[in-house]
Coordinates of C-alpha atoms and ligand atoms in Angstrom, one line a residue:
X106 CA 13.8 18.9 10.6
X107 CA 11.9 19.7 7.4
X108 CA 9.4 22.6 7.6
X109 CA 6.2 23.3 5.6
X110 CA 6.1 25.7 2.7
X111 CA 2.5 26.6 2.3
X112 CA 0.9 28.0 -1.0
X113 CA -2.4 26.2 -1.4
X114 CA -2.9 25.9 2.4
X115 CA -1.4 29.3 3.3
X116 CA -4.6 30.7 4.7
X117 CA -6.2 27.5 6.0
X118 CA -6.7 27.6 9.7
X119 CA -5.5 31.2 9.8
X120 CA -8.4 33.2 8.4
X121 CA -12.2 33.0 8.6
X122 CA -13.1 31.1 5.4
X123 CA -16.5 32.8 5.4
X124 CA -15.1 36.3 5.3
X125 CA -14.2 37.7 1.9
X126 CA -12.6 40.7 3.8
X127 CA -10.3 38.3 5.6
X128 CA -9.2 36.9 2.3
X129 CA -8.7 40.3 0.7
X130 CA -6.6 41.4 3.8
X131 CA -4.2 38.6 2.9
X132 CA -3.7 40.0 -0.6
X133 CA -6.7 38.0 -2.0
X134 CA -8.0 38.9 -5.5
X135 CA -4.9 41.0 -6.2
X136 CA -3.6 38.4 -8.6
X137 CA -7.0 38.6 -10.4
X138 CA -6.6 42.4 -10.7
X139 CA -3.1 41.9 -12.1
X140 CA -4.1 39.4 -14.8
X141 CA -7.0 41.6 -15.9
X142 CA -4.5 44.4 -16.5
X143 CA -2.7 42.1 -19.0
X144 CA -3.6 39.6 -21.7
X145 CA -4.6 35.9 -21.5
X146 CA -1.4 35.0 -23.4
X147 CA 0.7 36.5 -20.6
X148 CA -1.2 34.3 -18.1
X149 CA -0.7 31.2 -20.2
X150 CA 3.1 32.0 -20.5
X151 CA 3.4 32.5 -16.7
X152 CA 1.8 29.1 -16.0
X153 CA 3.9 27.4 -18.6
X154 CA 7.1 29.0 -17.2
X155 CA 6.2 28.1 -13.6
X156 CA 6.5 24.4 -14.5
X157 CA 3.4 23.6 -12.5
X158 CA 2.1 20.0 -13.1
X159 CA -1.4 18.8 -12.3
X160 CA -2.1 17.8 -8.7
X161 CA -5.1 15.6 -9.5
X162 CA -2.9 12.5 -10.1
X163 CA -1.7 12.4 -13.7
X164 CA 0.9 15.2 -13.2
X165 CA 0.5 16.6 -16.8
X166 CA 1.9 20.1 -17.4
X167 CA -0.8 22.6 -16.4
X168 CA 0.7 25.3 -18.6
X169 CA 0.6 23.1 -21.8
X170 CA -3.0 22.1 -21.0
X171 CA -4.0 25.7 -20.5
X172 CA -2.3 26.7 -23.8
X173 CA -3.9 23.8 -25.8
X174 CA -7.3 24.8 -24.4
X175 CA -6.8 28.5 -25.1
X176 CA -5.8 27.8 -28.7
X177 CA -8.5 25.2 -29.4
X178 CA -11.4 26.1 -31.7
X179 CA -14.6 24.3 -32.5
X180 CA -16.9 24.2 -35.5
X181 CA -20.0 25.3 -33.6
X182 CA -21.2 28.9 -34.4
X183 CA -21.6 29.6 -30.7
X184 CA -18.3 27.9 -29.7
X185 CA -17.4 28.7 -26.1
X186 CA -14.6 27.5 -23.8
X187 CA -15.3 26.0 -20.4
X188 CA -13.3 25.6 -17.2
X189 CA -14.1 22.7 -14.9
X190 CA -12.7 22.3 -11.5
X191 CA -12.4 18.7 -10.5
X192 CA -13.3 18.6 -6.8
X193 CA -14.5 15.0 -6.8
X194 CA -11.6 13.8 -4.6
X195 CA -12.5 10.1 -4.6
X196 CA -9.1 8.6 -4.3
X197 CA -8.7 6.6 -1.0
X198 CA -6.4 8.4 1.4
X199 CA -6.8 11.8 -0.3
X200 CA -8.4 14.7 1.5
X201 CA -6.4 17.7 0.5
X202 CA -8.9 19.4 -1.8
X203 CA -11.5 19.4 1.0
X204 CA -9.1 21.3 3.2
X205 CA -8.6 24.0 0.6
X206 CA -12.3 24.3 -0.1
X207 CA -13.4 24.4 3.5
X208 CA -10.5 26.5 4.8
X209 CA -10.0 29.0 1.9
X210 CA -12.8 28.8 -0.7
X211 CA -11.9 32.2 -2.2
X212 CA -8.4 31.0 -3.1
X213 CA -10.0 28.4 -5.3
X214 CA -12.4 30.9 -6.8
X215 CA -9.5 33.3 -7.6
X216 CA -7.5 30.4 -9.1
X217 CA -10.5 29.6 -11.3
X218 CA -10.9 33.2 -12.4
X219 CA -7.3 33.3 -13.5
X220 CA -7.5 30.0 -15.4
X221 CA -10.8 31.0 -17.0
X222 CA -9.3 34.3 -18.2
X223 CA -6.4 32.4 -19.6
X224 CA -8.5 30.1 -21.8
X225 CA -11.3 32.6 -22.5
X226 CA -14.0 30.7 -20.6
X227 CA -17.2 32.6 -19.6
X228 CA -18.7 29.6 -17.7
X229 CA -17.0 27.4 -15.2
X230 CA -18.2 24.5 -13.0
X231 CA -16.9 23.0 -9.8
X232 CA -17.8 19.3 -9.8
X233 CA -17.6 18.5 -6.1
X234 CA -17.9 15.3 -4.1
X235 CA -21.5 15.3 -2.8
X236 CA -20.6 14.2 0.7
X237 CA -18.4 17.4 1.2
X238 CA -21.3 19.2 2.9
X239 CA -19.1 21.9 4.7
X240 CA -17.1 22.6 1.6
X241 CA -20.3 22.9 -0.5
X242 CA -21.9 25.3 2.0
X243 CA -18.7 27.5 2.2
X244 CA -18.2 27.5 -1.5
X245 CA -21.8 28.6 -2.1
X246 CA -21.4 31.5 0.4
X247 CA -18.0 32.4 -1.1
X248 CA -19.4 32.5 -4.6
X249 CA -22.3 34.8 -3.5
X250 CA -19.8 37.1 -1.7
X251 CA -17.5 37.2 -4.7
X252 CA -20.4 38.1 -7.0
X253 CA -21.5 40.8 -4.6
X254 CA -18.0 42.3 -4.6
X255 CA -17.7 42.4 -8.4
X256 CA -15.2 39.4 -8.6
X257 CA -17.8 37.2 -10.5
X258 CA -20.5 37.9 -13.0
X259 CA -20.4 40.5 -15.8
X260 CA -17.6 42.9 -16.4
X261 CA -15.4 41.7 -13.5
X262 CA -13.7 44.6 -11.8
X263 CA -14.9 46.9 -14.7
X264 CA -13.1 44.8 -17.3
X265 CA -14.4 43.0 -20.4
X266 CA -14.0 39.7 -18.7
X267 CA -17.2 38.0 -17.4
X268 CA -17.5 34.6 -15.7
X269 CA -20.1 32.5 -13.9
X270 CA -19.1 29.6 -11.6
X271 CA -21.7 27.0 -10.8
X272 CA -21.5 24.1 -8.4
X273 CA -22.4 20.6 -9.4
X274 CA -22.6 17.7 -6.9
X275 CA -21.2 14.3 -7.6
X276 CA -23.2 11.2 -6.6
X277 CA -20.5 9.1 -5.1
X278 CA -18.9 7.4 -8.2
X279 CA -15.0 7.2 -8.0
X280 CA -15.0 6.9 -11.8
X281 CA -16.7 10.3 -12.1
X282 CA -13.4 11.9 -11.0
X283 CA -11.9 10.8 -14.2
X284 CA -12.0 13.9 -16.4
X285 CA -14.0 12.6 -19.4
X286 CA -16.4 10.6 -17.2
X287 CA -16.8 13.8 -15.1
X288 CA -17.8 15.7 -18.2
X289 CA -20.5 13.2 -19.2
X290 CA -21.8 13.4 -15.6
X291 CA -21.8 17.2 -15.8
X292 CA -23.8 16.9 -19.0
X293 CA -26.4 15.0 -17.1
X294 CA -25.5 11.6 -18.5
X295 CA -24.6 8.4 -16.8
X296 CA -20.9 8.5 -15.7
X297 CA -19.3 6.4 -18.3
X298 CA -15.9 7.2 -19.8
X299 CA -15.3 8.5 -23.3
X300 CA -12.6 7.3 -25.6
X301 CA -9.5 9.4 -25.4
X302 CA -8.4 11.1 -27.7
X303 CA -9.9 13.6 -28.3
X304 CA -8.9 15.3 -25.0
X305 CA -11.1 17.8 -23.2
X306 CA -8.9 20.6 -24.4
X307 CA -10.3 19.9 -27.9
X308 CA -13.7 18.2 -27.3
X309 CA -14.8 18.7 -23.8
X310 CA -18.0 19.8 -22.1
X311 CA -20.9 19.8 -24.6
X312 CA -18.3 19.1 -27.3
X313 CA -16.5 22.4 -26.7
X314 CA -12.8 23.1 -25.6
X315 CA -12.6 22.6 -21.9
X316 CA -9.9 23.0 -19.3
X317 CA -10.2 20.4 -16.4
X318 CA -8.0 21.1 -13.4
X319 CA -7.8 19.8 -9.9
X320 CA -8.6 22.0 -6.9
X321 CA -5.0 22.0 -5.6
X322 CA -3.6 22.9 -9.1
X323 CA -5.9 25.9 -9.4
X324 CA -5.1 27.0 -5.9
X325 CA -1.4 27.6 -7.0
X326 CA -2.3 30.1 -9.7
X327 CA -2.8 33.2 -7.6
X328 CA 0.7 32.8 -6.0
X329 CA 2.3 32.2 -9.4
X330 CA 0.8 35.4 -10.7
X331 CA 1.6 37.4 -7.7
X332 CA 5.2 36.2 -7.1
X333 CA 6.2 35.3 -10.6
X334 CA 7.1 32.0 -12.4
X335 CA 10.7 32.2 -11.4
X336 CA 9.9 32.4 -7.7
X337 CA 7.7 29.3 -8.2
X338 CA 10.4 27.4 -10.1
X339 CA 12.8 27.9 -7.3
X340 CA 10.6 25.7 -5.1
X341 CA 10.7 21.9 -5.5
X342 CA 12.8 20.1 -8.1
X343 CA 13.7 20.7 -11.8
X344 CA 11.0 18.3 -13.0
X345 CA 8.5 18.9 -10.2
X346 CA 8.3 22.5 -9.2
X347 CA 6.5 24.1 -6.3
X348 CA 4.8 22.5 -3.4
X349 CA 2.5 19.5 -2.9
X350 CA 0.0 18.6 -0.2
X351 CA 0.6 15.1 1.1
X352 CA -2.1 13.4 3.1
X353 CA -0.7 11.0 5.7
X354 CA -2.9 8.2 7.0
X355 CA -2.8 4.6 8.1
X356 CA -0.2 3.5 10.7
X357 CA 1.3 6.9 11.4
X358 CA 1.4 8.6 14.8
X359 CA 0.0 12.0 13.6
X360 CA -2.1 11.6 10.5
X361 CA -3.0 14.7 8.6
X362 CA -2.1 17.0 5.7
X363 CA 1.2 18.8 5.1
X364 CA 2.3 21.1 2.3
X365 CA 6.0 20.9 1.5
X366 CA 8.3 21.5 -1.4
X367 CA 8.3 18.7 -4.0
X368 CA 11.3 16.4 -3.7
X369 CA 11.0 15.9 0.1
X370 CA 12.1 12.3 0.9
X371 CA 9.3 10.0 1.9
X372 CA 11.2 9.3 5.2
X373 CA 11.0 13.0 6.2
X374 CA 7.2 13.1 5.5
X375 CA 6.6 10.1 7.7
X376 CA 9.1 10.9 10.5
X377 CA 9.1 14.7 10.7
X378 CA 5.4 15.3 10.0
X379 CA 3.8 11.9 10.8
X380 CA 5.7 11.3 14.0
X381 CA 6.8 7.9 12.7
X382 CA 5.0 4.6 12.4
X383 CA 2.3 4.2 15.1
X384 CA 1.9 1.6 17.9
X385 CA 5.6 0.9 18.1
X386 CA 5.6 -0.8 14.8
X387 CA 8.4 -0.9 12.2
X388 CA 7.8 0.5 8.8
X389 CA 6.7 -2.1 6.2
X390 CA 5.5 0.0 3.3
X391 CA 3.7 3.1 2.1
X392 CA 0.9 2.9 -0.4
X393 CA 1.5 6.1 -2.4
X394 CA -1.3 7.5 -4.5
X395 CA -4.2 5.6 -3.0
X396 CA -5.9 2.6 -4.6
X397 CA -4.5 3.6 -8.0
X398 CA -1.1 3.7 -6.4
X399 CA 2.0 1.7 -5.6
X400 CA 3.6 0.0 -2.6
X401 CA 6.9 1.5 -1.7
X402 CA 9.1 -0.5 0.7
X403 CA 11.6 0.5 3.4
X404 CA 14.5 0.4 1.0
X405 CA 13.0 3.3 -1.0
X406 CA 12.2 5.6 2.0
X407 CA 14.8 8.1 0.9
X408 CA 13.4 8.5 -2.6
X409 CA 12.4 12.1 -3.3
X410 CA 8.7 12.7 -3.7
X411 CA 8.7 13.9 -7.2
X412 CA 7.1 12.5 -10.3
X413 CA 10.3 11.4 -12.1
X414 CA 12.3 10.1 -9.1
X415 CA 9.3 7.9 -8.0
X416 CA 8.8 6.7 -11.6
X417 CA 12.4 5.6 -11.7
X418 CA 11.7 3.4 -8.7
X419 CA 8.5 2.0 -10.3
X420 CA 6.2 4.1 -8.0
X421 CA 3.8 6.9 -8.6
X422 CA 3.1 10.2 -6.7
X423 CA -0.5 10.3 -7.8
X424 CA -2.8 12.5 -5.7
X425 CA -0.4 12.8 -2.8
X426 CA -2.0 10.1 -0.6
X427 CA 0.6 8.4 1.7
X428 CA -1.0 5.4 3.5
X429 CA 1.6 4.1 5.9
X430 CA 1.6 0.3 6.7
X431 CA 3.3 -0.9 9.9
X432 CA 5.0 -4.3 10.0
X433 CA 2.0 -6.1 11.4
X434 CA -0.1 -5.2 8.3
X435 CA -0.7 -8.0 5.8
X436 CA 0.1 -6.9 2.2
X437 CA -2.3 -9.6 1.0
X438 CA -5.2 -8.0 3.0
X439 CA -4.4 -4.5 1.7
X440 CA -4.2 -5.8 -1.8
X441 CA -7.5 -7.6 -1.5
X442 CA -9.3 -4.4 -0.2
X443 CA -7.8 -2.4 -3.1
X444 CA -9.1 -5.0 -5.6
X445 CA -12.5 -5.0 -4.0
X446 CA -12.6 -1.2 -4.3
X447 CA -11.9 -1.5 -8.1
X448 CA -14.6 -4.2 -8.4
X449 CA -17.1 -2.0 -6.7
X450 CA -16.2 1.1 -8.7
X451 CA -16.0 -0.6 -12.2
X452 CA -18.7 1.0 -14.3
X453 CA -19.1 -2.3 -16.3
X454 CA -19.0 -0.7 -19.7
X455 CA -16.1 -2.9 -21.0
X456 CA -15.6 -6.6 -20.5
X457 CA -11.9 -6.7 -19.5
X458 CA -12.7 -4.6 -16.4
X459 CA -16.2 -5.7 -15.7
X460 CA -15.2 -9.4 -15.6
X461 CA -11.5 -8.8 -14.8
X462 CA -12.1 -6.9 -11.5
X463 CA -14.2 -9.8 -10.2
X464 CA -11.6 -12.3 -11.3
X465 CA -8.9 -10.4 -9.5
X466 CA -10.9 -10.3 -6.3
X467 CA -11.6 -14.0 -6.5
X468 CA -7.9 -14.8 -7.1
X469 CA -6.7 -12.5 -4.3
X470 CA -9.3 -13.8 -1.8
X471 CA -8.2 -17.4 -2.3
X472 CA -4.5 -17.4 -2.9
X473 CA -4.2 -21.0 -1.6
X474 CA -2.7 -22.8 1.4
X475 CA 0.7 -23.9 0.1
X476 CA 3.5 -21.7 -1.2
X477 CA 3.2 -23.4 -4.6
X478 CA -0.5 -22.8 -4.9
X479 CA 0.0 -19.2 -3.9
X480 CA 2.8 -18.7 -6.4
X481 CA 0.5 -19.9 -9.2
X482 CA -2.4 -17.7 -8.0
X483 CA -0.1 -14.6 -7.8
X484 CA 1.2 -15.2 -11.4
X485 CA -2.5 -15.5 -12.5
X486 CA -3.2 -12.2 -10.7
X487 CA -0.4 -10.5 -12.5
X488 CA -1.4 -11.9 -15.9
X489 CA -5.0 -10.9 -15.4
X490 CA -4.1 -7.3 -14.3
X491 CA -1.6 -7.0 -17.3
X492 CA -4.4 -8.1 -19.7
X493 CA -6.7 -5.5 -18.2
X494 CA -4.1 -2.8 -18.4
X495 CA -3.7 -3.6 -22.1
X496 CA -7.4 -3.9 -23.1
X497 CA -9.6 -1.9 -20.7
X498 CA -11.3 1.2 -22.0
X499 CA -10.4 3.7 -19.3
X500 CA -7.7 4.3 -16.6
X501 CA -9.8 2.5 -13.9
X502 CA -9.3 -0.9 -15.5
X503 CA -5.7 0.0 -16.2
X504 CA -5.0 0.8 -12.5
X505 CA -5.0 -2.5 -10.6
X506 CA -1.7 -3.5 -12.2
X507 CA 0.1 -0.7 -10.3
X508 CA -0.7 -2.1 -6.8
X509 CA -0.3 -5.8 -7.9
X510 CA 3.0 -5.3 -9.7
X511 CA 4.6 -3.3 -6.9
X512 CA 3.3 -5.7 -4.2
X513 CA 4.8 -8.6 -6.0
X514 CA 8.1 -6.8 -6.7
X515 CA 8.7 -6.0 -3.1
X516 CA 6.6 -8.5 -1.1
X517 CA 6.5 -11.6 -3.1
X518 CA 8.0 -13.9 -0.4
X519 CA 5.4 -12.6 2.1
X520 CA 2.6 -13.1 -0.3
X521 CA 3.7 -16.6 -1.1
X522 CA 4.0 -17.6 2.5
X523 CA 0.9 -19.5 3.9
X524 CA -1.6 -17.1 5.5
X525 CA -0.9 -18.1 9.1
X526 CA 2.8 -17.2 8.6
X527 CA 1.9 -13.5 8.4
X528 CA 2.4 -12.2 12.0
X529 CA -0.5 -10.3 13.6
X530 CA -2.6 -10.2 10.4
X531 CA -5.2 -7.5 10.3
X532 CA -5.5 -4.4 12.5
X533 CA -2.6 -3.9 14.9
Ligands
LIG736 C1 -10.6 6.7 -11.9 C2 -10.0 8.1 -11.8 C3 -10.5 9.0 -10.8 C4 -10.0 10.2 -10.7 N1 -10.4 11.0 -9.7 C5 -9.9 12.3 -9.7 C6 -10.4 13.2 -8.6 O1 -11.2 12.8 -7.8 N2 -9.9 14.5 -8.6 C7 -9.0 14.9 -9.6 O2 -8.6 16.1 -9.5 N3 -8.6 14.1 -10.5 C8 -9.0 12.8 -10.6 N4 -8.6 12.0 -11.6 C9 -7.6 12.6 -12.6 C10 -8.4 13.4 -13.7 O3 -8.8 12.5 -14.7 C11 -7.6 14.5 -14.3 O4 -6.3 14.0 -14.7 C12 -7.4 15.7 -13.4 O5 -8.6 16.2 -12.9 C13 -6.7 16.8 -14.2 O6 -6.4 17.9 -13.4 P1 -4.9 18.3 -13.1 O7 -4.2 18.4 -14.4 O8 -5.1 19.7 -12.4 O9 -4.4 17.3 -12.2 C14 -9.0 10.7 -11.7 C15 -8.6 9.8 -12.7 C16 -9.1 8.6 -12.8 C17 -8.6 7.7 -13.8
LIG737 S1 -12.2 0.1 -17.6 FE1 -13.8 -0.3 -16.1 S2 -14.5 1.6 -15.4 FE2 -13.4 2.0 -17.3 S3 -15.0 1.8 -18.9 FE3 -14.2 -0.3 -18.7 S4 -15.6 -1.1 -17.1 FE4 -15.9 1.0 -17.0

């Protein structure tokens, strides 16, 4: 039986999230004191050596991104570095950042203080999903308490380091979770993506070097500083160190969030923590990573949950969403709702995605009655998604190919079968 290893969730459900004293009693803000006694370069080195990779979906090295941002310069006379915490959490099936912000807001604040010190930021923002009312209230209170105790503001803990953290509320656009779109939204503009490169580390918020990190990523920093990079590296796998929060939903007996070492087999997540597939169903697939994710079939249940092992199987880890589908689910129905999601969230800026997402929905909604008709429609779906992946301006238009390709790779015969042949279509 696999057990949890909690880093980002270690205080959640155990301490009063509204009490800074309760956080301090668990060793809170000691990592901040430790970094302030050293140099920003030492913090960058510690993050690089920990092997931590971003938990927001892309899995890029957090240490390298922190180093690039800390070393970036700009031509403005008043050049300053920014830190932005991405708390938009719009990926379907993902609810891990909310748990951290609601259950342990000071952990996020301390993680942000460490990251801001590393890159030399004096101003930071938390861009938070506007519907997260409890998290917003608790973060506001926690920021006030941190300021009152000398952990925020000018000359933090008597040092030369000063930082302000402000909250900004998102307005419900999935695309605004994409880092460059988020920066435009933070600047008060309409949430449209920018062309990449340049990356935010070079040209970020208001054109200045900016580190954008996910909530869960930042929540790992205090433990890395306190316990050391080598301690962190011993957790997880060689290419995916540390722990990860997985959010289990769909046809699973006990949905919820678990934090475990990277590399846990998908089967253990579903059986040991999720209590198995619900309503007496057999396992059909898991949609890993949400809408911008991939279908994983029963044959891959023993694949370790780490970036590279999943990639080798044509799957993605993404944000850690694990949406379980029992045997009575129709893959065609799930695929259609994913494509409708992308159609709804497309910002319309570029033609391949604006027109393409609607075309995908039309194709998936009317696959045809005979296997031949359906085979033709499925090939057209694949062609359209490939074209979008090659020509769309931003990752949103490049994402539908993931679900389509994996659905066709593993469930082509089911998708080609006439609709009535799918047993118990819809909700079990
Ligand atoms: C359409 C889209 C939506 C995204 N939504 C989020 C989000 O809600 N939260 C998040 O942290 N990252 C999201 N990302 C990933 C961010 O662009 C970025 O990679 C991440 O915030 C970087 O932080 P990390 O390195 O700590 O993972 C999204 C990406 C795309 C393409
Ligand atoms: S790919 Fe889609 S979401 Fe991205 S810019 Fe183009 S229309 Fe907008």
